[in-house]
Coordinates of C-alpha atoms in Angstrom, one line a residue:
M6 CA -0.1 -0.1 -0.2
A7 CA 1.4 2.8 -0.9
L8 CA 2.0 5.6 1.7
P9 CA 1.4 9.8 1.2
R10 CA 4.1 12.0 0.6
P11 CA 4.8 14.3 3.7
G12 CA 4.2 17.3 1.4
A13 CA 0.7 16.1 0.7
L14 CA -0.1 15.8 4.6
E15 CA -1.1 18.7 6.5
P16 CA 0.0 18.5 10.1
K17 CA -1.5 20.4 13.0
E18 CA 0.8 22.5 14.6
P19 CA 1.3 20.4 17.8
S20 CA 1.2 22.0 21.7
P21 CA 3.9 22.5 23.9
R22 CA 3.3 19.7 26.1
S23 CA 3.5 17.3 23.2
R24 CA 6.4 18.5 22.0
Q25 CA 7.8 18.1 25.5
R26 CA 6.7 14.5 25.2
M27 CA 8.8 13.9 21.4
Q28 CA 11.6 15.6 23.0
E29 CA 11.9 12.9 26.5
S30 CA 11.5 9.7 23.8
T31 CA 14.0 10.8 21.6
P32 CA 17.1 8.4 21.8
T33 CA 20.0 10.6 23.6
G34 CA 22.2 11.6 20.1
T35 CA 19.4 11.4 18.0
A36 CA 19.0 14.4 15.4
E37 CA 16.1 16.4 15.9
L38 CA 14.1 18.0 13.3
P39 CA 13.3 21.7 14.0
P40 CA 9.4 22.0 14.5
S41 CA 9.1 24.4 12.1
A42 CA 10.6 22.8 9.4
E43 CA 8.0 21.5 6.6
P44 CA 8.6 19.5 3.7
G45 CA 9.7 20.7 0.7
G46 CA 11.2 23.7 1.4
H47 CA 8.2 25.5 2.9
G48 CA 8.6 27.1 5.8
A49 CA 7.9 26.1 9.3
G50 CA 6.1 23.2 9.7
A51 CA 6.2 20.4 11.6
G52 CA 7.9 18.0 8.8
R53 CA 8.2 14.3 10.0
Q54 CA 9.5 12.1 8.5
L55 CA 8.2 8.0 8.8
R56 CA 11.0 5.3 8.2
V57 CA 10.4 1.2 7.7
L58 CA 13.0 -1.0 8.3
L59 CA 12.6 -4.3 7.2
T60 CA 15.8 -6.8 8.5
P61 CA 16.5 -9.4 5.5
L62 CA 16.4 -12.9 7.0
A63 CA 18.7 -15.2 7.0
V64 CA 17.9 -18.3 4.5
A65 CA 19.4 -21.4 3.9
G66 CA 21.1 -21.3 0.7
R67 CA 21.3 -17.6 0.0
R68 CA 23.8 -15.3 1.4
L69 CA 23.1 -12.5 3.6
L70 CA 22.2 -9.3 2.2
P71 CA 25.5 -6.5 3.2
Q72 CA 24.6 -4.1 5.9
K73 CA 24.9 -1.1 3.7
R74 CA 21.9 -2.2 1.6
L75 CA 20.2 -1.5 5.7
L76 CA 21.7 1.3 5.4
S77 CA 20.7 2.8 1.8
A78 CA 17.1 2.7 3.0
Y79 CA 17.8 5.7 4.3
G80 CA 19.4 7.6 1.3
G81 CA 16.7 8.8 -1.2
A82 CA 19.0 8.0 -4.0
A83 CA 19.4 3.9 -2.5
A84 CA 15.7 4.2 -1.4
G85 CA 14.9 4.2 -5.7
R86 CA 16.9 1.3 -5.8
A87 CA 15.3 -0.9 -2.6
P88 CA 13.4 -3.7 -4.5
A89 CA 10.0 -3.5 -4.0
G90 CA 8.6 -5.2 -1.0
K91 CA 11.9 -5.4 0.7
R92 CA 12.1 -2.0 2.4
L93 CA 10.0 1.3 2.6
S94 CA 10.9 4.7 2.5
L95 CA 9.4 8.2 3.3
E96 CA 11.0 11.0 1.0
R97 CA 11.2 14.4 3.2
S98 CA 12.1 17.8 2.1
P99 CA 15.5 18.5 1.0
R100 CA 17.8 20.6 3.4
K101 CA 20.1 23.1 2.6
A102 CA 23.3 21.4 2.8
A103 CA 26.2 22.0 5.6
P104 CA 28.8 24.5 4.7
G105 CA 31.4 22.2 3.4
A106 CA 29.3 19.2 2.6
L107 CA 29.1 17.8 -0.7
P108 CA 26.0 17.6 -2.9
A109 CA 24.2 14.8 -2.7
G110 CA 25.4 12.6 -6.0
T111 CA 28.5 13.5 -6.3
G112 CA 32.0 11.3 -5.2
S113 CA 31.8 7.2 -6.0
G114 CA 28.2 6.7 -4.7
S115 CA 25.2 9.0 -3.5
G116 CA 23.7 9.6 0.1
W117 CA 25.0 7.3 2.4
D118 CA 26.6 4.6 0.0
S119 CA 29.5 6.4 -0.4
A120 CA 30.5 5.7 2.9
W121 CA 29.9 1.8 2.5
D122 CA 31.9 -0.5 -0.3
E123 CA 30.8 -4.0 -1.1
E124 CA 33.2 -5.7 1.5
S125 CA 31.7 -3.4 4.1
D126 CA 30.8 -5.6 7.3
G127 CA 28.9 -3.2 8.9
S128 CA 31.1 -2.2 11.3
D129 CA 31.3 1.8 12.8
A130 CA 34.2 2.5 12.8
G131 CA 34.7 3.5 16.4
D132 CA 31.3 5.2 16.5
S133 CA 32.7 7.6 14.4
P134 CA 30.0 9.6 12.3
M135 CA 30.4 9.1 8.8
N136 CA 29.1 11.6 5.5
G137 CA 25.3 11.2 5.8
D138 CA 24.9 9.5 9.5
S139 CA 24.5 12.8 10.8
E140 CA 20.6 11.1 11.2
L141 CA 21.9 8.0 13.0
S142 CA 22.3 8.1 16.8
A143 CA 24.7 5.9 18.4
Y144 CA 22.3 3.8 19.3
E145 CA 21.1 3.0 16.1
R146 CA 25.0 2.7 14.6
K147 CA 25.6 0.1 18.1
R148 CA 22.9 -1.6 17.0
L149 CA 23.6 -2.5 13.6
K150 CA 26.8 -3.0 14.5
N151 CA 25.7 -5.8 17.1
I152 CA 23.3 -7.4 14.0
T153 CA 26.2 -7.7 12.2
E154 CA 28.6 -9.4 14.6
N155 CA 25.8 -11.9 15.3
A156 CA 25.3 -12.7 11.9
K157 CA 28.6 -13.4 11.5
F158 CA 28.6 -15.6 14.1
F159 CA 25.8 -17.6 13.1
A160 CA 27.4 -18.1 9.8
A161 CA 31.1 -19.5 11.0
L162 CA 28.7 -22.0 12.9
K163 CA 27.7 -23.2 9.9
L164 CA 23.9 -24.7 11.5
H165 CA 22.1 -24.8 8.2
E166 CA 24.0 -27.3 6.9
S167 CA 25.0 -29.2 10.0
A168 CA 21.1 -29.4 9.7
A169 CA 21.0 -30.6 6.5
R170 CA 23.8 -33.0 7.3
L171 CA 21.5 -35.2 9.7
Q172 CA 18.6 -34.7 8.0
Q173 CA 20.3 -36.7 5.4
M174 CA 22.0 -39.6 7.3
A175 CA 18.4 -39.5 9.1
N176 CA 16.9 -40.5 5.4
K177 CA 19.0 -42.6 4.1
R178 CA 18.1 -46.5 4.7
Q179 CA 20.1 -48.7 5.4
S180 CA 20.1 -51.9 3.2
H181 CA 18.5 -55.4 4.2
S182 CA 20.6 -56.7 1.3
T183 CA 23.3 -58.7 2.6
K184 CA 26.4 -59.3 0.3
R185 CA 27.4 -62.5 -0.3
P186 CA 31.3 -62.2 0.8
K187 CA 33.6 -62.7 -2.2
P188 CA 35.0 -66.0 -2.6
K189 CA 39.2 -65.5 -1.6
K190 CA 41.4 -66.6 -4.5
A191 CA 43.1 -69.3 -4.3
E192 CA 46.7 -67.6 -4.3
D193 CA 45.1 -65.5 -1.1
E194 CA 44.4 -69.0 1.0
T195 CA 46.7 -69.6 3.4
V196 CA 48.1 -73.3 3.2
L197 CA 47.7 -75.3 6.2
R198 CA 49.9 -78.0 6.8
R199 CA 49.1 -81.4 7.6
S200 CA 51.0 -84.6 8.8
M201 CA 51.2 -87.8 6.8
R202 CA 48.8 -89.4 9.6
L203 CA 46.0 -87.0 8.2
Q204 CA 46.6 -87.1 4.5
R205 CA 46.9 -90.9 4.7
V206 CA 50.6 -91.4 3.5
D207 CA 52.8 -93.7 4.5
P208 CA 56.1 -92.8 5.5
S209 CA 57.9 -93.7 2.7
G210 CA 55.2 -91.7 0.5
I211 CA 52.6 -94.8 -0.9
P212 CA 49.1 -93.7 -0.2
L213 CA 47.4 -95.9 2.0
S214 CA 43.9 -97.5 1.5
E215 CA 40.9 -96.2 2.3
L216 CA 38.8 -97.7 5.1
P217 CA 35.3 -99.3 4.1
A218 CA 32.8 -97.2 5.1
Q219 CA 30.4 -98.3 8.0
P220 CA 26.7 -98.7 7.4
E221 CA 24.4 -96.2 9.3
A222 CA 22.7 -97.6 12.2
E223 CA 19.1 -97.1 11.9
E224 CA 17.8 -96.0 14.9
Y225 CA 14.6 -98.1 15.1
P226 CA 15.1 -101.7 13.4
Q227 CA 12.7 -102.6 11.4
V228 CA 10.9 -106.2 12.0
P229 CA 10.5 -108.7 9.2
A230 CA 7.6 -110.4 7.9
G231 CA 6.1 -113.5 8.6
P232 CA 6.2 -114.8 11.9
L233 CA 8.6 -113.7 14.5
P234 CA 9.4 -115.0 17.4
M235 CA 8.3 -114.7 21.1
I236 CA 11.5 -113.1 22.6
P237 CA 11.3 -110.0 24.7
E238 CA 13.9 -106.7 23.7
D239 CA 15.2 -106.4 26.5
Q240 CA 16.5 -110.1 27.2
V241 CA 19.8 -110.5 28.2
G242 CA 21.3 -113.2 29.4
N243 CA 18.8 -114.9 31.8
S244 CA 15.4 -115.8 30.0
K245 CA 13.7 -116.9 33.7
L246 CA 11.7 -114.1 33.9
T247 CA 10.1 -114.2 30.7
D248 CA 9.6 -117.1 30.8
D249 CA 7.4 -117.4 34.2
L250 CA 5.7 -114.2 32.6
L251 CA 4.8 -116.7 29.6
A252 CA 3.9 -120.1 31.7
T253 CA 1.4 -117.4 33.7
W254 CA 0.0 -116.2 30.9
M255 CA -1.1 -119.7 29.5
R256 CA -1.7 -120.7 32.7
I257 CA -4.2 -118.4 33.4
S258 CA -5.7 -118.8 29.5
E259 CA -6.6 -122.9 30.3
V260 CA -9.4 -121.5 33.3
K261 CA -12.2 -120.8 31.5
A262 CA -14.1 -117.6 32.9
H263 CA -17.4 -119.2 35.0
G264 CA -20.0 -117.1 33.4
T265 CA -19.5 -113.8 31.3
E266 CA -19.1 -110.7 32.4
K267 CA -20.7 -109.8 35.7
L268 CA -24.0 -107.3 35.5
T269 CA -24.5 -104.3 37.5
S270 CA -28.0 -103.2 37.1
D271 CA -28.1 -101.1 39.7
M272 CA -26.6 -97.6 39.4
K273 CA -26.3 -96.9 43.2
R274 CA -24.5 -100.2 43.4
Y275 CA -22.0 -99.5 40.2
Q276 CA -21.1 -96.1 41.8
D277 CA -20.2 -97.4 45.3
S278 CA -18.0 -99.9 43.0
L279 CA -16.3 -97.6 41.0
N280 CA -15.6 -95.4 44.5
S281 CA -14.0 -98.5 46.1
M282 CA -11.3 -98.3 43.2
V283 CA -8.2 -96.1 43.8
L284 CA -4.8 -96.0 42.3
R285 CA -1.5 -96.4 44.6
E286 CA 2.2 -96.2 44.0
D287 CA 2.8 -99.9 43.4
S288 CA 0.4 -99.4 40.7
I289 CA 1.5 -97.7 38.4
K290 CA 4.5 -99.1 35.9
K291 CA 6.3 -98.0 32.3
V292 CA 5.4 -100.7 30.4
V293 CA 6.3 -99.4 26.9
K294 CA 8.6 -97.0 25.6
Y295 CA 6.5 -94.6 23.8
R296 CA 2.9 -93.6 23.6
V297 CA 0.6 -96.0 24.2
C298 CA -2.0 -96.4 21.5
S299 CA -3.8 -99.3 22.2
M300 CA -4.5 -102.3 25.2
A301 CA -5.6 -105.5 26.4
I302 CA -6.4 -106.6 29.7
H303 CA -6.8 -110.4 29.8
P304 CA -10.1 -111.8 31.2
S305 CA -8.4 -113.6 34.0
E306 CA -10.5 -113.0 37.6
S307 CA -7.4 -114.5 39.7
I308 CA -4.5 -112.7 38.3
I309 CA -4.2 -109.1 36.7
L310 CA -2.4 -109.6 33.0
V311 CA -2.5 -105.8 30.6
A312 CA -0.9 -105.3 27.5
A313 CA -0.1 -102.6 25.9
G314 CA 0.3 -101.3 22.4
D315 CA 2.8 -98.4 21.5
K316 CA 3.5 -96.1 18.4
R317 CA 6.5 -98.0 17.5
G318 CA 5.1 -101.2 17.2
Q319 CA 6.4 -102.9 20.3
I320 CA 3.7 -104.9 22.9
G321 CA 4.5 -104.6 26.5
L322 CA 3.0 -107.2 28.8
W323 CA 2.6 -106.2 32.5
N324 CA 1.6 -108.9 35.2
V325 CA 0.1 -106.8 37.5
S326 CA 0.0 -109.3 40.4
S327 CA 3.4 -109.8 40.9
R328 CA 5.3 -108.5 42.7
A329 CA 8.5 -108.5 41.3
E330 CA 10.3 -105.3 39.7
E331 CA 10.6 -107.3 36.3
G332 CA 7.0 -107.9 36.0
A333 CA 6.5 -106.2 32.3
H334 CA 8.6 -107.3 29.4
V335 CA 8.8 -105.4 26.0
F336 CA 8.4 -107.6 22.4
A337 CA 9.2 -106.2 19.1
A338 CA 6.4 -107.7 16.9
H339 CA 5.2 -104.5 14.3
N340 CA 7.1 -101.8 12.5
D341 CA 4.3 -99.0 13.3
H342 CA 1.8 -97.7 15.3
I343 CA -0.5 -100.5 17.1
N344 CA -4.0 -99.3 16.3
C345 CA -5.7 -101.8 18.0
M346 CA -5.2 -105.2 20.6
Q347 CA -7.7 -108.1 22.1
F348 CA -7.5 -110.9 23.5
S349 CA -9.6 -113.6 22.2
P350 CA -12.4 -114.3 23.8
F351 CA -12.5 -118.0 22.7
N352 CA -8.9 -118.7 23.8
P353 CA -7.5 -115.7 26.3
A354 CA -3.7 -117.1 24.5
H355 CA -4.2 -115.9 21.7
L356 CA -3.2 -111.8 21.4
L357 CA -4.3 -110.4 18.3
S358 CA -2.3 -106.9 17.3
V359 CA -3.4 -104.9 14.4
S360 CA -0.4 -102.2 13.2
N361 CA -0.3 -99.9 9.8
E362 CA 1.0 -102.7 7.7
T363 CA -0.1 -105.8 9.7
L364 CA -2.3 -108.3 11.7
R365 CA -1.1 -110.8 13.8
C366 CA -1.9 -113.0 16.6
G367 CA 0.9 -113.8 19.7
D368 CA 0.0 -117.7 20.6
V369 CA 2.1 -118.0 23.6
T370 CA 1.4 -121.7 23.5
R371 CA 3.6 -121.5 20.7
A372 CA 5.6 -118.3 21.4
V373 CA 5.5 -117.0 18.1
F374 CA 3.8 -113.9 16.6
D375 CA 1.9 -115.0 13.6
E376 CA 1.3 -112.5 10.3
I377 CA -2.7 -113.1 9.4
C378 CA -3.0 -110.5 7.3
R379 CA -0.7 -107.7 6.0
S380 CA -1.4 -104.3 3.9
E381 CA -0.8 -104.8 -0.3
D382 CA 2.6 -103.7 -1.2
N383 CA 3.5 -103.2 2.3
E384 CA 1.3 -99.9 2.8
V385 CA 0.2 -98.1 5.5
N386 CA -3.3 -98.8 5.5
L387 CA -4.5 -101.4 8.1
S388 CA -6.4 -99.0 11.0
S389 CA -8.5 -101.2 13.9
F390 CA -10.2 -104.9 13.5
D391 CA -13.1 -106.8 15.3
F392 CA -14.0 -110.3 15.4
L393 CA -17.1 -111.7 13.4
D394 CA -18.1 -114.7 15.5
D395 CA -17.7 -116.2 18.6
N396 CA -14.8 -118.7 18.5
A397 CA -12.6 -115.8 16.8
S398 CA -11.9 -117.2 13.7
T399 CA -12.9 -114.3 11.1
A400 CA -12.4 -110.7 11.5
I401 CA -13.5 -107.3 10.1
V402 CA -10.6 -105.2 9.4
G403 CA -10.5 -101.1 8.6
Q404 CA -8.5 -99.4 6.4
W405 CA -7.2 -96.2 6.2
D406 CA -8.2 -95.4 2.6
G407 CA -11.7 -96.0 3.4
K408 CA -12.2 -99.7 2.9
V409 CA -13.0 -102.6 5.0
S410 CA -11.5 -105.9 4.5
V411 CA -12.8 -109.5 5.9
V412 CA -10.2 -112.3 7.3
D413 CA -10.2 -115.7 7.8
R414 CA -8.1 -116.7 10.3
R415 CA -8.0 -120.4 9.1
T416 CA -6.6 -120.0 5.4
P417 CA -3.2 -120.0 4.3
G418 CA -1.6 -117.3 3.4
T419 CA -2.0 -113.0 4.3
S420 CA -4.7 -111.9 2.0
P421 CA -8.1 -110.9 2.6
E422 CA -11.1 -113.1 2.2
L423 CA -12.9 -109.9 0.7
S424 CA -12.3 -105.9 0.6
A425 CA -15.1 -103.2 -0.1
D426 CA -15.5 -99.7 -0.2
I427 CA -17.5 -98.5 1.9
G428 CA -17.2 -94.7 0.7
F429 CA -15.6 -93.7 3.3
K430 CA -12.4 -91.5 3.2
R431 CA -10.9 -93.6 6.0
T432 CA -11.8 -95.6 8.4
R433 CA -10.6 -95.5 12.0
T434 CA -12.7 -97.7 13.8
V435 CA -14.7 -100.8 13.3
H436 CA -17.4 -103.0 16.1
V437 CA -19.5 -105.7 15.7
H438 CA -22.4 -106.0 17.1
P439 CA -22.3 -108.0 20.0
V440 CA -25.5 -109.8 19.9
N441 CA -26.6 -109.5 16.1
K442 CA -22.6 -110.4 14.3
Q443 CA -23.7 -109.5 10.9
Y444 CA -24.4 -105.7 11.4
F445 CA -20.5 -103.4 12.2
I446 CA -20.1 -100.0 12.7
A447 CA -17.6 -98.0 11.2
A448 CA -16.5 -94.3 11.8
G449 CA -14.4 -92.2 10.1
S450 CA -14.2 -88.5 8.5
A451 CA -17.6 -87.0 9.7
D452 CA -19.2 -90.8 8.9
V453 CA -20.4 -92.6 11.6
C454 CA -22.7 -95.9 9.9
V455 CA -24.1 -99.3 10.0
Y456 CA -23.2 -101.3 7.7
D457 CA -24.3 -105.5 7.2
I458 CA -21.6 -107.9 6.5
R459 CA -24.0 -110.3 4.2
C460 CA -24.7 -107.6 1.9
L461 CA -21.4 -106.6 1.5
T462 CA -19.6 -106.3 -2.0
A463 CA -16.8 -104.9 -3.4
K464 CA -18.8 -102.1 -5.1
Q465 CA -21.6 -101.3 -2.4
R466 CA -21.6 -98.5 -0.4
K467 CA -25.6 -98.3 1.1
P468 CA -25.0 -98.7 4.8
V469 CA -28.4 -100.1 7.0
S470 CA -28.3 -97.1 9.7
N471 CA -26.3 -93.2 9.6
L472 CA -25.9 -92.0 12.4
A473 CA -26.3 -88.2 11.8
G474 CA -24.7 -84.9 13.8
H475 CA -21.0 -84.7 13.5
T476 CA -19.3 -82.3 11.9
K477 CA -16.3 -83.6 12.1
S478 CA -13.9 -86.6 12.3
V479 CA -14.8 -88.9 14.9
A480 CA -12.5 -91.3 16.8
S481 CA -14.3 -93.9 17.9
A482 CA -17.7 -95.5 17.3
Y483 CA -18.4 -98.8 20.3
F484 CA -21.6 -100.2 20.7
S485 CA -23.0 -101.2 24.2
P486 CA -20.9 -104.4 25.4
V487 CA -24.6 -106.7 25.9
T488 CA -27.7 -105.6 23.5
G489 CA -25.9 -103.0 21.7
S490 CA -28.8 -100.7 21.9
R491 CA -26.4 -97.9 22.4
V492 CA -23.3 -96.2 20.4
V493 CA -20.9 -93.8 21.7
T494 CA -19.1 -91.5 19.4
V495 CA -16.1 -89.1 20.3
C496 CA -16.2 -86.7 17.5
A497 CA -13.0 -83.7 16.9
D498 CA -16.2 -81.0 17.6
N499 CA -15.4 -81.5 21.7
K500 CA -18.6 -83.7 21.6
L501 CA -19.5 -87.1 23.2
R502 CA -22.7 -88.4 22.0
V503 CA -25.3 -91.3 22.2
Y504 CA -27.4 -92.8 20.0
D505 CA -30.1 -95.5 20.3
T506 CA -29.8 -98.3 18.0
T507 CA -32.6 -100.7 19.2
S508 CA -33.7 -100.3 15.9
L509 CA -31.2 -99.2 13.0
A510 CA -33.7 -96.6 11.0
P511 CA -32.1 -95.3 7.8
T512 CA -31.6 -92.4 10.0
V513 CA -30.7 -92.0 13.6
T514 CA -30.0 -88.7 15.4
A515 CA -28.5 -88.7 18.8
L516 CA -30.2 -89.3 22.0
S517 CA -27.6 -87.3 24.1
T518 CA -24.7 -85.4 23.4
I519 CA -21.9 -84.4 25.9
S520 CA -19.8 -81.4 25.9
H521 CA -15.8 -82.6 26.0
N522 CA -12.5 -81.4 25.4
N523 CA -11.8 -83.6 22.9
N524 CA -8.1 -81.7 21.7
T525 CA -5.5 -83.9 22.2
G526 CA -3.4 -82.2 19.9
R527 CA -0.4 -84.1 18.0
W528 CA 1.3 -85.9 20.9
L529 CA -1.2 -87.3 22.5
T530 CA -3.2 -90.5 21.3
R531 CA -6.8 -89.5 20.3
F532 CA -10.0 -90.0 23.0
R533 CA -11.6 -93.1 22.7
A534 CA -14.8 -93.7 24.6
V535 CA -15.4 -97.9 25.8
W536 CA -18.3 -99.5 27.0
D537 CA -17.8 -100.7 30.8
P538 CA -18.5 -104.8 30.3
K539 CA -20.3 -104.7 33.5
Q540 CA -22.8 -101.8 32.7
E541 CA -24.6 -101.2 29.5
H542 CA -25.5 -97.9 30.0
C543 CA -22.1 -96.4 30.9
F544 CA -18.6 -95.4 29.8
V545 CA -14.8 -94.9 30.3
V546 CA -13.3 -91.8 28.5
G547 CA -9.8 -90.1 29.2
S548 CA -10.0 -85.8 29.9
V549 CA -8.1 -83.1 29.6
A550 CA -9.3 -81.4 32.7
R551 CA -6.8 -80.3 35.6
P552 CA -6.3 -82.4 38.4
R553 CA -5.6 -84.9 36.0
Q554 CA -8.3 -87.6 35.9
I555 CA -10.2 -90.5 34.3
E556 CA -14.0 -89.6 33.7
V557 CA -16.8 -92.1 34.3
F558 CA -20.5 -91.0 32.1
Q559 CA -24.1 -92.6 31.7
D560 CA -25.5 -92.7 28.4
T561 CA -27.8 -89.7 29.8
G562 CA -24.8 -87.3 29.8
K563 CA -24.9 -87.2 33.6
L564 CA -20.7 -88.0 34.8
L565 CA -21.1 -90.8 37.8
H566 CA -18.0 -90.7 38.7
S567 CA -13.6 -89.3 37.9
F568 CA -11.0 -91.3 38.6
L569 CA -8.4 -89.1 40.4
N570 CA -5.3 -88.7 42.1
L571 CA -3.3 -85.7 43.0
D572 CA -0.1 -87.7 44.0
C573 CA -0.1 -89.9 41.8
L574 CA -2.1 -89.2 38.1
G575 CA -0.6 -86.4 36.8
S576 CA -0.9 -86.9 32.7
I577 CA -3.3 -87.9 30.3
C578 CA -4.4 -91.4 29.5
S579 CA -5.9 -91.2 26.3
I580 CA -6.3 -95.2 26.2
N581 CA -8.5 -96.8 28.8
I582 CA -9.6 -101.0 29.2
V583 CA -11.9 -102.0 31.7
H584 CA -12.2 -105.5 33.0
P585 CA -15.0 -107.4 32.4
S586 CA -15.7 -109.4 35.2
R587 CA -13.7 -107.1 38.1
N588 CA -13.4 -103.8 39.3
I589 CA -10.1 -103.0 38.1
L590 CA -9.8 -100.2 35.5
V591 CA -6.2 -99.7 33.1
G592 CA -5.4 -96.2 31.8
G593 CA -2.3 -95.3 29.4
N594 CA -0.5 -92.2 29.1
S595 CA 1.8 -90.9 26.2
S596 CA 5.1 -91.9 28.2
G597 CA 4.2 -95.4 27.8
R598 CA 3.0 -95.4 32.0
L599 CA 0.2 -97.8 32.9
H600 CA -2.1 -96.6 36.0
V601 CA -4.0 -99.4 37.1
F602 CA -7.2 -98.4 39.6
K603 CA -8.6 -101.6 41.5
E604 CA -10.3 -102.4 44.6

């Protein structure tokens, strides 16, 4: 905005008191204008000059303007050369030149420019007045000198350059790529001295012959196909203890059980019998080396003989009634997981076990493990089995690829009599109806169905009944032990389901559903709910609850009892088995240890 020239204004005559105030506010040494001076030489008017000084700021990358540019803002000739927006000056009326003073415009410069050259540092040379400096007081000259010195000091610090350098260092990203070290040249490598022994050179200079490569020892030795002698893996020297164990097994197998299972119909008496079963320190033993995958208990009423199979194909036999420390022995009968084991109900001297590759029968009378069935091309295929008749001569075998096979022990060879595809992706367990032996139930990937063995062909896959409601894979499905009117299943959806199979309808819904944590993970064997042979409506299953326990449920979903011992039971027993006539429960954990609850 352009300001009016002083000559265009008509200032009023200041009062004496205002003139006194202006004199008091004027700094010492400041040249006073006579109040009678008027701009343009019009007489004694009160002409005053308005001066605006804009000091340029230092900007990074630009050199500070010399101080003479600031001082030239007060000169008439220099004011015309001032760039617009940088300084503003109002012209005043010319004065009479002092005697001896040079006229304006003469010399090398005009105004105050003549007192400053391009290399001037802005100092006042001892505060001595120069040509044209009569209007600057000593205070203003001192102030300009301080500004110049401060500007030089900050320029010497080079703060802007340091700030830019630090900013560049902060923005520089470190490279994440790792450079491979350059291979050293052969001539740069230091040649290591090696003795003739390390170089395998004879002192005479003849190279020695290479030693034959030793075969690497297998971590788990493979069991050959065919019959295997019943010799314990841990037997060293004296075999008397092993002979005693096998002799005990043979002796108790000759005694026929008087009557079958002792049923307990009264639920109150049954619950009292559960409360009488306890776990003691002498009833815990490590029977196999690895995780227990299956168990079987001998039906003898006098001696407690338990068999356990682990994930490396080893079978452990433990005479619980023996007080000797060497009451358990391990036999290598398979190469892989032993998924299912049973003593023959017709002849308890036979112990049948199935692994992923073979189905074997341990005959204690001949001290041999016979091979009954082998999967085709030695594939990992067999998953479970159950007997189809009372004399245990035929069996139904489940396969991991979803098929089922019928095996007859009386025929020579290891091939099944029949193999049928039932439409499952995989078959985990098979179980035969206790009364109607032609029916069997198969459990697999979210499928639980009942089939008729008489209608089973190579291409027949239509089930008799479908047990609906499972949303994830099913670990097991078993008929109730006496009438087969109930089926209990364990599913990965954390449910235990009980079905009524009194009449095998095409589709059967769950009679009761129990919420149960079945998430065992990869290091534990999956839970299997097994019926108590002495009670038609109660079953036993492992638990992940704390304190560690084994649970007994009624088919209505009610929890009847929990077997636990804070001092002796500190692990999860995934596999459990109940004695058919005595109050005995055996639980196996993932370390190969068995826990026996008994009266």
